[in-house]
């Protein structure tokens, strides 16, 4: 084995350039772990949905949604691996190394990866907006703001796709700003919705948490984190800050963020499949007390009480009747 100085094998790159390449490569590996988590949760949630009785069209919508989400996420993960292979192996002699290739080349594989993650973002945001609407009592007034922002996100992301497929001048002058705007709107929307959902669930916890047994599954800390898709909001903040600072640390987070776009919705769907998700009538059901009556009539003689005649009290399943002499009073419940 050669005893030559290993430092001579290092590429002729600055420390910043090396850190940029290392962060990208490490981020891809971390993202692969996140994809494994997503894959595991997908099959668990799918099994839960298939095992329960499906009596409503929404049950099939949840299954179709998860399958599409997992399929798109798998395409994004696979094409990211393929582009990484092209950068480090297939084109290892590219001028400037893999780092330069990543910045300067936009191949069909890279474009497919970006489009897949954008579609994943749409699916994730649509679900969190839907859950926000449900938790806020299906209020269309509350829905208006998030829906407008979501439509703006879609328009901006389509413009971003055009930028990715456009010419060199468009890419260099506009692409970075488009990415920044897209991430800011998408992640910002999720952060605001997360805070709004957590606030609503905390108010519900304050109202019913100490009064009703069994409410913990709806208003516990874990329930709030899952229902609000807090995982994506937290991961989004960890990415957005270094992205805005142009710090390579963002490359450690970006691949994972792409998978968390799928993990957060699957966690919500798992709660739906288990019957633990908050619905529009959950608070009403938990705070409404129901009186159950004996299904058959019981007659009690009240002969010891002074009256003008025989007095009888009858309890039925839905009617309380008291007869006294010729008078009769009935109360419906």
mmCIF file of C-alpha atoms in Angstrom:
data_model
loop_
_atom_site.group_PDB
_atom_site.id
_atom_site.type_symbol
_atom_site.label_atom_id
_atom_site.label_comp_id
_atom_site.label_asym_id
_atom_site.label_seq_id
_atom_site.Cartn_x
_atom_site.Cartn_y
_atom_site.Cartn_z
ATOM 1 C CA UNK A 1 0.000 0.000 0.000
ATOM 2 C CA UNK A 2 1.294 3.439 -0.870
ATOM 3 C CA UNK A 3 2.508 5.561 2.042
ATOM 4 C CA UNK A 4 2.085 8.834 0.142
ATOM 5 C CA UNK A 5 0.799 11.857 2.009
ATOM 6 C CA UNK A 6 -2.997 11.609 1.909
ATOM 7 C CA UNK A 7 -3.281 15.398 1.852
ATOM 8 C CA UNK A 8 -2.197 15.292 -1.790
ATOM 9 C CA UNK A 9 -5.417 13.430 -2.605
ATOM 10 C CA UNK A 10 -7.624 16.302 -1.444
ATOM 11 C CA UNK A 11 -9.305 18.402 -4.139
ATOM 12 C CA UNK A 12 -8.000 21.874 -4.798
ATOM 13 C CA UNK A 13 -10.948 23.577 -3.146
ATOM 14 C CA UNK A 14 -11.295 26.206 -0.439
ATOM 15 C CA UNK A 15 -12.600 25.225 3.017
ATOM 16 C CA UNK A 16 -15.906 26.953 2.222
ATOM 17 C CA UNK A 17 -16.303 24.988 -1.004
ATOM 18 C CA UNK A 18 -15.525 21.731 0.789
ATOM 19 C CA UNK A 19 -18.033 22.515 3.552
ATOM 20 C CA UNK A 20 -20.655 23.284 0.908
ATOM 21 C CA UNK A 21 -20.165 19.865 -0.712
ATOM 22 C CA UNK A 22 -20.031 18.030 2.614
ATOM 23 C CA UNK A 23 -23.221 19.655 3.860
ATOM 24 C CA UNK A 24 -25.072 18.729 0.669
ATOM 25 C CA UNK A 25 -23.912 15.111 0.743
ATOM 26 C CA UNK A 26 -24.662 14.732 4.458
ATOM 27 C CA UNK A 27 -28.075 16.316 3.969
ATOM 28 C CA UNK A 28 -28.935 13.721 1.317
ATOM 29 C CA UNK A 29 -28.059 10.921 3.754
ATOM 30 C CA UNK A 30 -30.154 12.472 6.538
ATOM 31 C CA UNK A 31 -32.996 12.884 4.061
ATOM 32 C CA UNK A 32 -32.744 9.174 3.234
ATOM 33 C CA UNK A 33 -33.300 8.374 6.916
ATOM 34 C CA UNK A 34 -36.335 10.679 6.916
ATOM 35 C CA UNK A 35 -37.674 8.852 3.861
ATOM 36 C CA UNK A 36 -37.336 5.574 5.769
ATOM 37 C CA UNK A 37 -39.413 7.071 8.588
ATOM 38 C CA UNK A 38 -42.007 8.225 6.073
ATOM 39 C CA UNK A 39 -42.099 4.788 4.442
ATOM 40 C CA UNK A 40 -42.667 3.065 7.796
ATOM 41 C CA UNK A 41 -45.427 5.462 8.856
ATOM 42 C CA UNK A 42 -47.094 5.162 5.451
ATOM 43 C CA UNK A 43 -47.534 1.401 5.726
ATOM 44 C CA UNK A 44 -48.698 1.645 9.350
ATOM 45 C CA UNK A 45 -51.297 4.284 8.460
ATOM 46 C CA UNK A 46 -52.384 2.354 5.366
ATOM 47 C CA UNK A 47 -52.904 -0.780 7.453
ATOM 48 C CA UNK A 48 -54.990 1.204 9.960
ATOM 49 C CA UNK A 49 -57.176 2.640 7.211
ATOM 50 C CA UNK A 50 -57.667 -0.706 5.485
ATOM 51 C CA UNK A 51 -58.432 -2.506 8.756
ATOM 52 C CA UNK A 52 -61.305 -0.277 9.800
ATOM 53 C CA UNK A 53 -64.791 -0.360 8.317
ATOM 54 C CA UNK A 54 -65.040 2.014 5.367
ATOM 55 C CA UNK A 55 -68.557 3.412 5.247
ATOM 56 C CA UNK A 56 -67.878 6.910 3.923
ATOM 57 C CA UNK A 57 -66.269 8.290 0.787
ATOM 58 C CA UNK A 58 -63.770 10.193 2.951
ATOM 59 C CA UNK A 59 -62.171 6.895 3.974
ATOM 60 C CA UNK A 60 -61.225 6.249 0.361
ATOM 61 C CA UNK A 61 -60.039 9.837 -0.067
ATOM 62 C CA UNK A 62 -57.597 9.381 2.831
ATOM 63 C CA UNK A 63 -56.208 6.205 1.272
ATOM 64 C CA UNK A 64 -55.845 7.797 -2.174
ATOM 65 C CA UNK A 65 -54.251 10.905 -0.665
ATOM 66 C CA UNK A 66 -51.645 8.874 1.209
ATOM 67 C CA UNK A 67 -50.789 6.736 -1.817
ATOM 68 C CA UNK A 68 -50.292 9.813 -4.007
ATOM 69 C CA UNK A 69 -48.249 11.537 -1.298
ATOM 70 C CA UNK A 70 -45.995 8.520 -0.822
ATOM 71 C CA UNK A 71 -45.575 8.004 -4.567
ATOM 72 C CA UNK A 72 -44.578 11.619 -5.204
ATOM 73 C CA UNK A 73 -42.241 11.574 -2.202
ATOM 74 C CA UNK A 74 -40.595 8.393 -3.498
ATOM 75 C CA UNK A 75 -40.034 9.998 -6.903
ATOM 76 C CA UNK A 76 -38.478 13.047 -5.241
ATOM 77 C CA UNK A 77 -36.209 10.921 -3.057
ATOM 78 C CA UNK A 78 -35.119 8.696 -5.947
ATOM 79 C CA UNK A 79 -34.346 11.558 -8.309
ATOM 80 C CA UNK A 80 -32.351 13.323 -5.586
ATOM 81 C CA UNK A 81 -30.208 10.194 -5.257
ATOM 82 C CA UNK A 82 -29.812 10.068 -9.034
ATOM 83 C CA UNK A 83 -28.729 13.714 -9.258
ATOM 84 C CA UNK A 84 -26.283 13.198 -6.387
ATOM 85 C CA UNK A 85 -24.831 10.248 -8.274
ATOM 86 C CA UNK A 86 -24.469 12.398 -11.390
ATOM 87 C CA UNK A 87 -22.676 15.083 -9.363
ATOM 88 C CA UNK A 88 -20.205 12.900 -7.440
ATOM 89 C CA UNK A 89 -19.687 9.889 -9.727
ATOM 90 C CA UNK A 90 -20.852 10.292 -13.305
ATOM 91 C CA UNK A 91 -19.419 13.806 -13.710
ATOM 92 C CA UNK A 92 -16.669 13.808 -11.105
ATOM 93 C CA UNK A 93 -14.282 15.729 -13.407
ATOM 94 C CA UNK A 94 -16.710 18.606 -13.924
ATOM 95 C CA UNK A 95 -14.824 21.951 -13.658
ATOM 96 C CA UNK A 96 -15.121 23.106 -10.058
ATOM 97 C CA UNK A 97 -16.184 19.695 -8.753
ATOM 98 C CA UNK A 98 -19.580 18.466 -7.539
ATOM 99 C CA UNK A 99 -20.351 21.783 -5.879
ATOM 100 C CA UNK A 100 -20.091 23.622 -9.179
ATOM 101 C CA UNK A 101 -22.138 20.935 -10.927
ATOM 102 C CA UNK A 102 -24.926 21.272 -8.356
ATOM 103 C CA UNK A 103 -25.130 25.027 -8.872
ATOM 104 C CA UNK A 104 -24.622 25.268 -12.618
ATOM 105 C CA UNK A 105 -26.488 22.247 -13.980
ATOM 106 C CA UNK A 106 -30.234 21.756 -14.121
ATOM 107 C CA UNK A 107 -30.967 18.363 -15.635
ATOM 108 C CA UNK A 108 -34.301 16.658 -16.206
ATOM 109 C CA UNK A 109 -33.590 14.543 -13.115
ATOM 110 C CA UNK A 110 -33.015 17.610 -10.947
ATOM 111 C CA UNK A 111 -36.095 19.293 -12.406
ATOM 112 C CA UNK A 112 -38.230 16.223 -11.657
ATOM 113 C CA UNK A 113 -36.958 16.207 -8.069
ATOM 114 C CA UNK A 114 -37.857 19.863 -7.528
ATOM 115 C CA UNK A 115 -41.295 19.510 -9.124
ATOM 116 C CA UNK A 116 -42.045 16.437 -6.995
ATOM 117 C CA UNK A 117 -41.167 18.290 -3.795
ATOM 118 C CA UNK A 118 -43.279 21.260 -4.890
ATOM 119 C CA UNK A 119 -46.279 18.962 -5.455
ATOM 120 C CA UNK A 120 -45.621 17.417 -2.046
ATOM 121 C CA UNK A 121 -45.735 20.905 -0.596
ATOM 122 C CA UNK A 122 -49.126 21.522 -2.188
ATOM 123 C CA UNK A 123 -50.524 18.288 -0.765
ATOM 124 C CA UNK A 124 -49.153 18.987 2.699
ATOM 125 C CA UNK A 125 -50.413 22.572 2.785
ATOM 126 C CA UNK A 126 -53.848 21.541 1.493
ATOM 127 C CA UNK A 127 -54.231 19.036 4.335
ATOM 128 C CA UNK A 128 -53.135 21.415 7.072
ATOM 129 C CA UNK A 129 -55.543 24.051 5.716
ATOM 130 C CA UNK A 130 -58.329 21.447 5.758
ATOM 131 C CA UNK A 131 -57.522 20.491 9.354
ATOM 132 C CA UNK A 132 -57.451 24.184 10.293
ATOM 133 C CA UNK A 133 -60.925 24.562 8.776
ATOM 134 C CA UNK A 134 -62.253 21.531 10.664
ATOM 135 C CA UNK A 135 -60.759 22.555 14.009
ATOM 136 C CA UNK A 136 -62.201 26.061 13.628
ATOM 137 C CA UNK A 137 -65.700 24.663 13.243
ATOM 138 C CA UNK A 138 -65.733 24.594 9.419
ATOM 139 C CA UNK A 139 -65.782 28.376 9.308
ATOM 140 C CA UNK A 140 -65.409 29.692 5.763
ATOM 141 C CA UNK A 141 -64.559 33.116 7.151
ATOM 142 C CA UNK A 142 -61.523 31.648 8.928
ATOM 143 C CA UNK A 143 -60.653 29.685 5.783
ATOM 144 C CA UNK A 144 -60.495 32.707 3.471
ATOM 145 C CA UNK A 145 -57.078 34.026 4.539
ATOM 146 C CA UNK A 146 -55.139 30.727 4.393
ATOM 147 C CA UNK A 147 -56.805 29.844 1.095
ATOM 148 C CA UNK A 148 -55.694 33.094 -0.545
ATOM 149 C CA UNK A 149 -52.116 32.566 0.644
ATOM 150 C CA UNK A 150 -52.220 28.972 -0.593
ATOM 151 C CA UNK A 151 -53.337 30.076 -4.062
ATOM 152 C CA UNK A 152 -50.514 32.630 -4.101
ATOM 153 C CA UNK A 153 -48.095 29.837 -3.174
ATOM 154 C CA UNK A 154 -49.303 27.711 -6.102
ATOM 155 C CA UNK A 155 -48.906 30.591 -8.565
ATOM 156 C CA UNK A 156 -45.427 31.366 -7.254
ATOM 157 C CA UNK A 157 -44.357 27.720 -7.385
ATOM 158 C CA UNK A 158 -45.519 27.451 -11.005
ATOM 159 C CA UNK A 159 -43.456 30.521 -11.795
ATOM 160 C CA UNK A 160 -40.562 28.815 -10.039
ATOM 161 C CA UNK A 161 -40.902 25.777 -12.304
ATOM 162 C CA UNK A 162 -40.787 28.094 -15.313
ATOM 163 C CA UNK A 163 -37.635 29.621 -13.860
ATOM 164 C CA UNK A 164 -36.044 26.196 -13.438
ATOM 165 C CA UNK A 165 -36.686 25.373 -17.085
ATOM 166 C CA UNK A 166 -35.849 28.857 -18.384
ATOM 167 C CA UNK A 167 -32.689 30.297 -19.826
ATOM 168 C CA UNK A 168 -29.417 31.063 -18.088
ATOM 169 C CA UNK A 169 -30.177 34.760 -17.552
ATOM 170 C CA UNK A 170 -33.542 34.000 -15.966
ATOM 171 C CA UNK A 171 -32.030 31.383 -13.679
ATOM 172 C CA UNK A 172 -29.215 33.575 -12.450
ATOM 173 C CA UNK A 173 -31.228 36.728 -11.847
ATOM 174 C CA UNK A 174 -34.595 35.429 -10.660
ATOM 175 C CA UNK A 175 -34.304 31.846 -9.463
ATOM 176 C CA UNK A 176 -32.799 32.556 -6.056
ATOM 177 C CA UNK A 177 -35.451 35.174 -5.278
ATOM 178 C CA UNK A 178 -38.200 32.842 -6.448
ATOM 179 C CA UNK A 179 -36.960 30.081 -4.175
ATOM 180 C CA UNK A 180 -36.752 32.489 -1.245
ATOM 181 C CA UNK A 181 -40.276 33.804 -1.856
ATOM 182 C CA UNK A 182 -41.704 30.315 -2.290
ATOM 183 C CA UNK A 183 -40.127 28.952 0.884
ATOM 184 C CA UNK A 184 -41.101 32.057 2.853
ATOM 185 C CA UNK A 185 -44.768 31.813 1.823
ATOM 186 C CA UNK A 186 -45.060 28.039 2.221
ATOM 187 C CA UNK A 187 -43.247 27.780 5.542
ATOM 188 C CA UNK A 188 -44.748 31.034 6.829
ATOM 189 C CA UNK A 189 -48.262 29.772 6.060
ATOM 190 C CA UNK A 190 -47.581 26.561 7.957
ATOM 191 C CA UNK A 191 -46.141 28.399 10.947
ATOM 192 C CA UNK A 192 -49.211 30.650 11.189
ATOM 193 C CA UNK A 193 -51.613 27.721 10.805
ATOM 194 C CA UNK A 194 -49.669 25.746 13.402
ATOM 195 C CA UNK A 195 -49.933 28.593 15.905
ATOM 196 C CA UNK A 196 -53.640 29.064 15.138
ATOM 197 C CA UNK A 197 -54.434 25.366 15.590
ATOM 198 C CA UNK A 198 -52.407 25.106 18.791
ATOM 199 C CA UNK A 199 -54.187 28.193 20.151
ATOM 200 C CA UNK A 200 -57.623 26.730 19.382
ATOM 201 C CA UNK A 201 -56.757 23.370 20.950
ATOM 202 C CA UNK A 202 -55.332 25.098 24.027
ATOM 203 C CA UNK A 203 -58.588 27.015 24.429
ATOM 204 C CA UNK A 204 -60.493 23.747 24.103
ATOM 205 C CA UNK A 205 -58.189 22.157 26.657
ATOM 206 C CA UNK A 206 -58.866 25.012 29.035
ATOM 207 C CA UNK A 207 -62.624 24.604 28.585
ATOM 208 C CA UNK A 208 -62.958 20.826 28.729
ATOM 209 C CA UNK A 209 -59.627 19.357 29.759
ATOM 210 C CA UNK A 210 -60.363 19.301 33.488
ATOM 211 C CA UNK A 211 -64.044 18.546 33.202
ATOM 212 C CA UNK A 212 -64.334 15.638 30.815
ATOM 213 C CA UNK A 213 -62.633 12.287 31.157
ATOM 214 C CA UNK A 214 -61.128 11.001 27.928
ATOM 215 C CA UNK A 215 -60.444 14.444 26.482
ATOM 216 C CA UNK A 216 -56.654 14.047 26.736
ATOM 217 C CA UNK A 217 -56.453 12.235 23.404
ATOM 218 C CA UNK A 218 -57.755 15.392 21.707
ATOM 219 C CA UNK A 219 -56.006 18.183 23.627
ATOM 220 C CA UNK A 220 -52.773 16.676 24.957
ATOM 221 C CA UNK A 221 -49.440 18.241 24.014
ATOM 222 C CA UNK A 222 -48.742 15.352 21.628
ATOM 223 C CA UNK A 223 -52.150 15.819 19.999
ATOM 224 C CA UNK A 224 -51.494 19.527 19.503
ATOM 225 C CA UNK A 225 -48.095 18.877 17.912
ATOM 226 C CA UNK A 226 -49.512 16.310 15.475
ATOM 227 C CA UNK A 227 -52.780 18.087 14.641
ATOM 228 C CA UNK A 228 -50.974 21.359 13.912
ATOM 229 C CA UNK A 229 -48.231 19.759 11.768
ATOM 230 C CA UNK A 230 -45.747 21.401 14.132
ATOM 231 C CA UNK A 231 -43.024 19.039 12.895
ATOM 232 C CA UNK A 232 -43.030 20.704 9.477
ATOM 233 C CA UNK A 233 -43.186 24.209 10.947
ATOM 234 C CA UNK A 234 -40.167 23.530 13.193
ATOM 235 C CA UNK A 235 -38.194 21.931 10.375
ATOM 236 C CA UNK A 236 -39.156 24.829 8.111
ATOM 237 C CA UNK A 237 -37.744 27.369 10.545
ATOM 238 C CA UNK A 238 -34.508 25.368 10.843
ATOM 239 C CA UNK A 239 -34.198 25.559 7.054
ATOM 240 C CA UNK A 240 -35.464 29.071 6.346
ATOM 241 C CA UNK A 241 -33.051 30.898 8.670
ATOM 242 C CA UNK A 242 -29.797 29.520 7.157
ATOM 243 C CA UNK A 243 -31.326 29.773 3.678
ATOM 244 C CA UNK A 244 -31.898 33.477 4.184
ATOM 245 C CA UNK A 245 -28.329 33.835 5.477
ATOM 246 C CA UNK A 246 -26.960 31.842 2.511
ATOM 247 C CA UNK A 247 -25.402 29.397 4.956
ATOM 248 C CA UNK A 248 -24.660 25.851 3.692
ATOM 249 C CA UNK A 249 -26.328 24.514 6.852
ATOM 250 C CA UNK A 250 -29.597 24.797 4.929
ATOM 251 C CA UNK A 251 -28.421 21.890 2.770
ATOM 252 C CA UNK A 252 -28.356 19.681 5.869
ATOM 253 C CA UNK A 253 -32.053 20.380 6.422
ATOM 254 C CA UNK A 254 -33.574 20.695 2.929
ATOM 255 C CA UNK A 255 -33.793 16.963 2.022
ATOM 256 C CA UNK A 256 -35.334 16.213 5.421
ATOM 257 C CA UNK A 257 -37.776 19.104 5.012
ATOM 258 C CA UNK A 258 -38.918 17.540 1.751
ATOM 259 C CA UNK A 259 -39.759 14.283 3.551
ATOM 260 C CA UNK A 260 -41.321 15.982 6.574
ATOM 261 C CA UNK A 261 -43.790 17.471 4.079
ATOM 262 C CA UNK A 262 -45.082 13.900 3.832
ATOM 263 C CA UNK A 263 -44.496 12.723 7.408
ATOM 264 C CA UNK A 264 -46.630 15.435 9.035
ATOM 265 C CA UNK A 265 -49.775 14.615 6.979
ATOM 266 C CA UNK A 266 -49.351 10.866 7.549
ATOM 267 C CA UNK A 267 -49.235 11.421 11.322
ATOM 268 C CA UNK A 268 -52.499 13.368 11.092
ATOM 269 C CA UNK A 269 -54.127 10.634 8.994
ATOM 270 C CA UNK A 270 -53.020 8.028 11.546
ATOM 271 C CA UNK A 271 -54.974 9.925 14.215
ATOM 272 C CA UNK A 272 -57.974 10.041 11.880
ATOM 273 C CA UNK A 273 -57.739 6.280 11.308
ATOM 274 C CA UNK A 274 -57.562 5.687 15.071
ATOM 275 C CA UNK A 275 -60.572 7.929 15.712
ATOM 276 C CA UNK A 276 -58.458 10.326 17.779
ATOM 277 C CA UNK A 277 -58.414 13.321 15.442
ATOM 278 C CA UNK A 278 -60.283 16.496 16.350
ATOM 279 C CA UNK A 279 -63.514 16.925 14.392
ATOM 280 C CA UNK A 280 -65.930 19.803 14.045
ATOM 281 C CA UNK A 281 -68.236 18.423 16.773
ATOM 282 C CA UNK A 282 -65.609 17.071 19.183
ATOM 283 C CA UNK A 283 -65.938 19.874 21.730
ATOM 284 C CA UNK A 284 -69.729 19.670 21.602
ATOM 285 C CA UNK A 285 -69.682 15.917 22.156
ATOM 286 C CA UNK A 286 -67.277 16.200 25.077
ATOM 287 C CA UNK A 287 -69.144 18.981 26.856
ATOM 288 C CA UNK A 288 -72.712 17.769 26.313
ATOM 289 C CA UNK A 289 -74.167 15.695 29.126
ATOM 290 C CA UNK A 290 -76.849 13.189 28.167
ATOM 291 C CA UNK A 291 -79.442 11.914 30.617
ATOM 292 C CA UNK A 292 -80.388 8.254 30.110
ATOM 293 C CA UNK A 293 -83.810 7.086 31.258
ATOM 294 C CA UNK A 294 -85.093 3.665 32.138
ATOM 295 C CA UNK A 295 -86.655 2.224 28.962
ATOM 296 C CA UNK A 296 -89.703 0.788 30.740
ATOM 297 C CA UNK A 297 -92.289 2.564 32.861
ATOM 298 C CA UNK A 298 -91.965 2.411 36.644
ATOM 299 C CA UNK A 299 -94.926 3.363 38.820
ATOM 300 C CA UNK A 300 -94.448 4.637 42.355
ATOM 301 C CA UNK A 301 -97.401 5.147 44.671
ATOM 302 C CA UNK A 302 -97.158 8.361 46.629
ATOM 303 C CA UNK A 303 -100.024 7.552 48.960
ATOM 304 C CA UNK A 304 -98.264 9.100 51.907
ATOM 305 C CA UNK A 305 -98.400 12.540 50.328
ATOM 306 C CA UNK A 306 -101.535 14.591 50.902
ATOM 307 C CA UNK A 307 -103.499 15.099 47.723
ATOM 308 C CA UNK A 308 -106.991 15.332 46.446
ATOM 309 C CA UNK A 309 -106.708 11.893 44.906
ATOM 310 C CA UNK A 310 -104.313 9.142 43.976
ATOM 311 C CA UNK A 311 -101.010 10.517 42.821
ATOM 312 C CA UNK A 312 -98.750 8.608 40.448
ATOM 313 C CA UNK A 313 -95.385 9.441 38.903
ATOM 314 C CA UNK A 314 -94.398 7.611 35.726
ATOM 315 C CA UNK A 315 -90.881 7.676 34.204
ATOM 316 C CA UNK A 316 -90.631 6.674 30.565
ATOM 317 C CA UNK A 317 -87.776 6.644 28.081
ATOM 318 C CA UNK A 318 -88.507 10.143 26.851
ATOM 319 C CA UNK A 319 -91.467 11.514 28.860
ATOM 320 C CA UNK A 320 -92.036 12.443 32.478
ATOM 321 C CA UNK A 321 -95.724 12.422 33.370
ATOM 322 C CA UNK A 322 -97.441 13.307 36.600
ATOM 323 C CA UNK A 323 -101.151 12.676 37.036
ATOM 324 C CA UNK A 324 -102.973 14.221 39.954
ATOM 325 C CA UNK A 325 -106.770 13.948 40.104
ATOM 326 C CA UNK A 326 -108.074 15.311 36.853
ATOM 327 C CA UNK A 327 -104.915 17.365 36.089
ATOM 328 C CA UNK A 328 -102.131 16.098 33.824
ATOM 329 C CA UNK A 329 -98.757 17.716 33.087
ATOM 330 C CA UNK A 330 -96.239 16.331 30.630
ATOM 331 C CA UNK A 331 -92.660 17.458 30.052
ATOM 332 C CA UNK A 332 -90.823 16.383 26.907
ATOM 333 C CA UNK A 333 -86.986 15.930 27.129
#
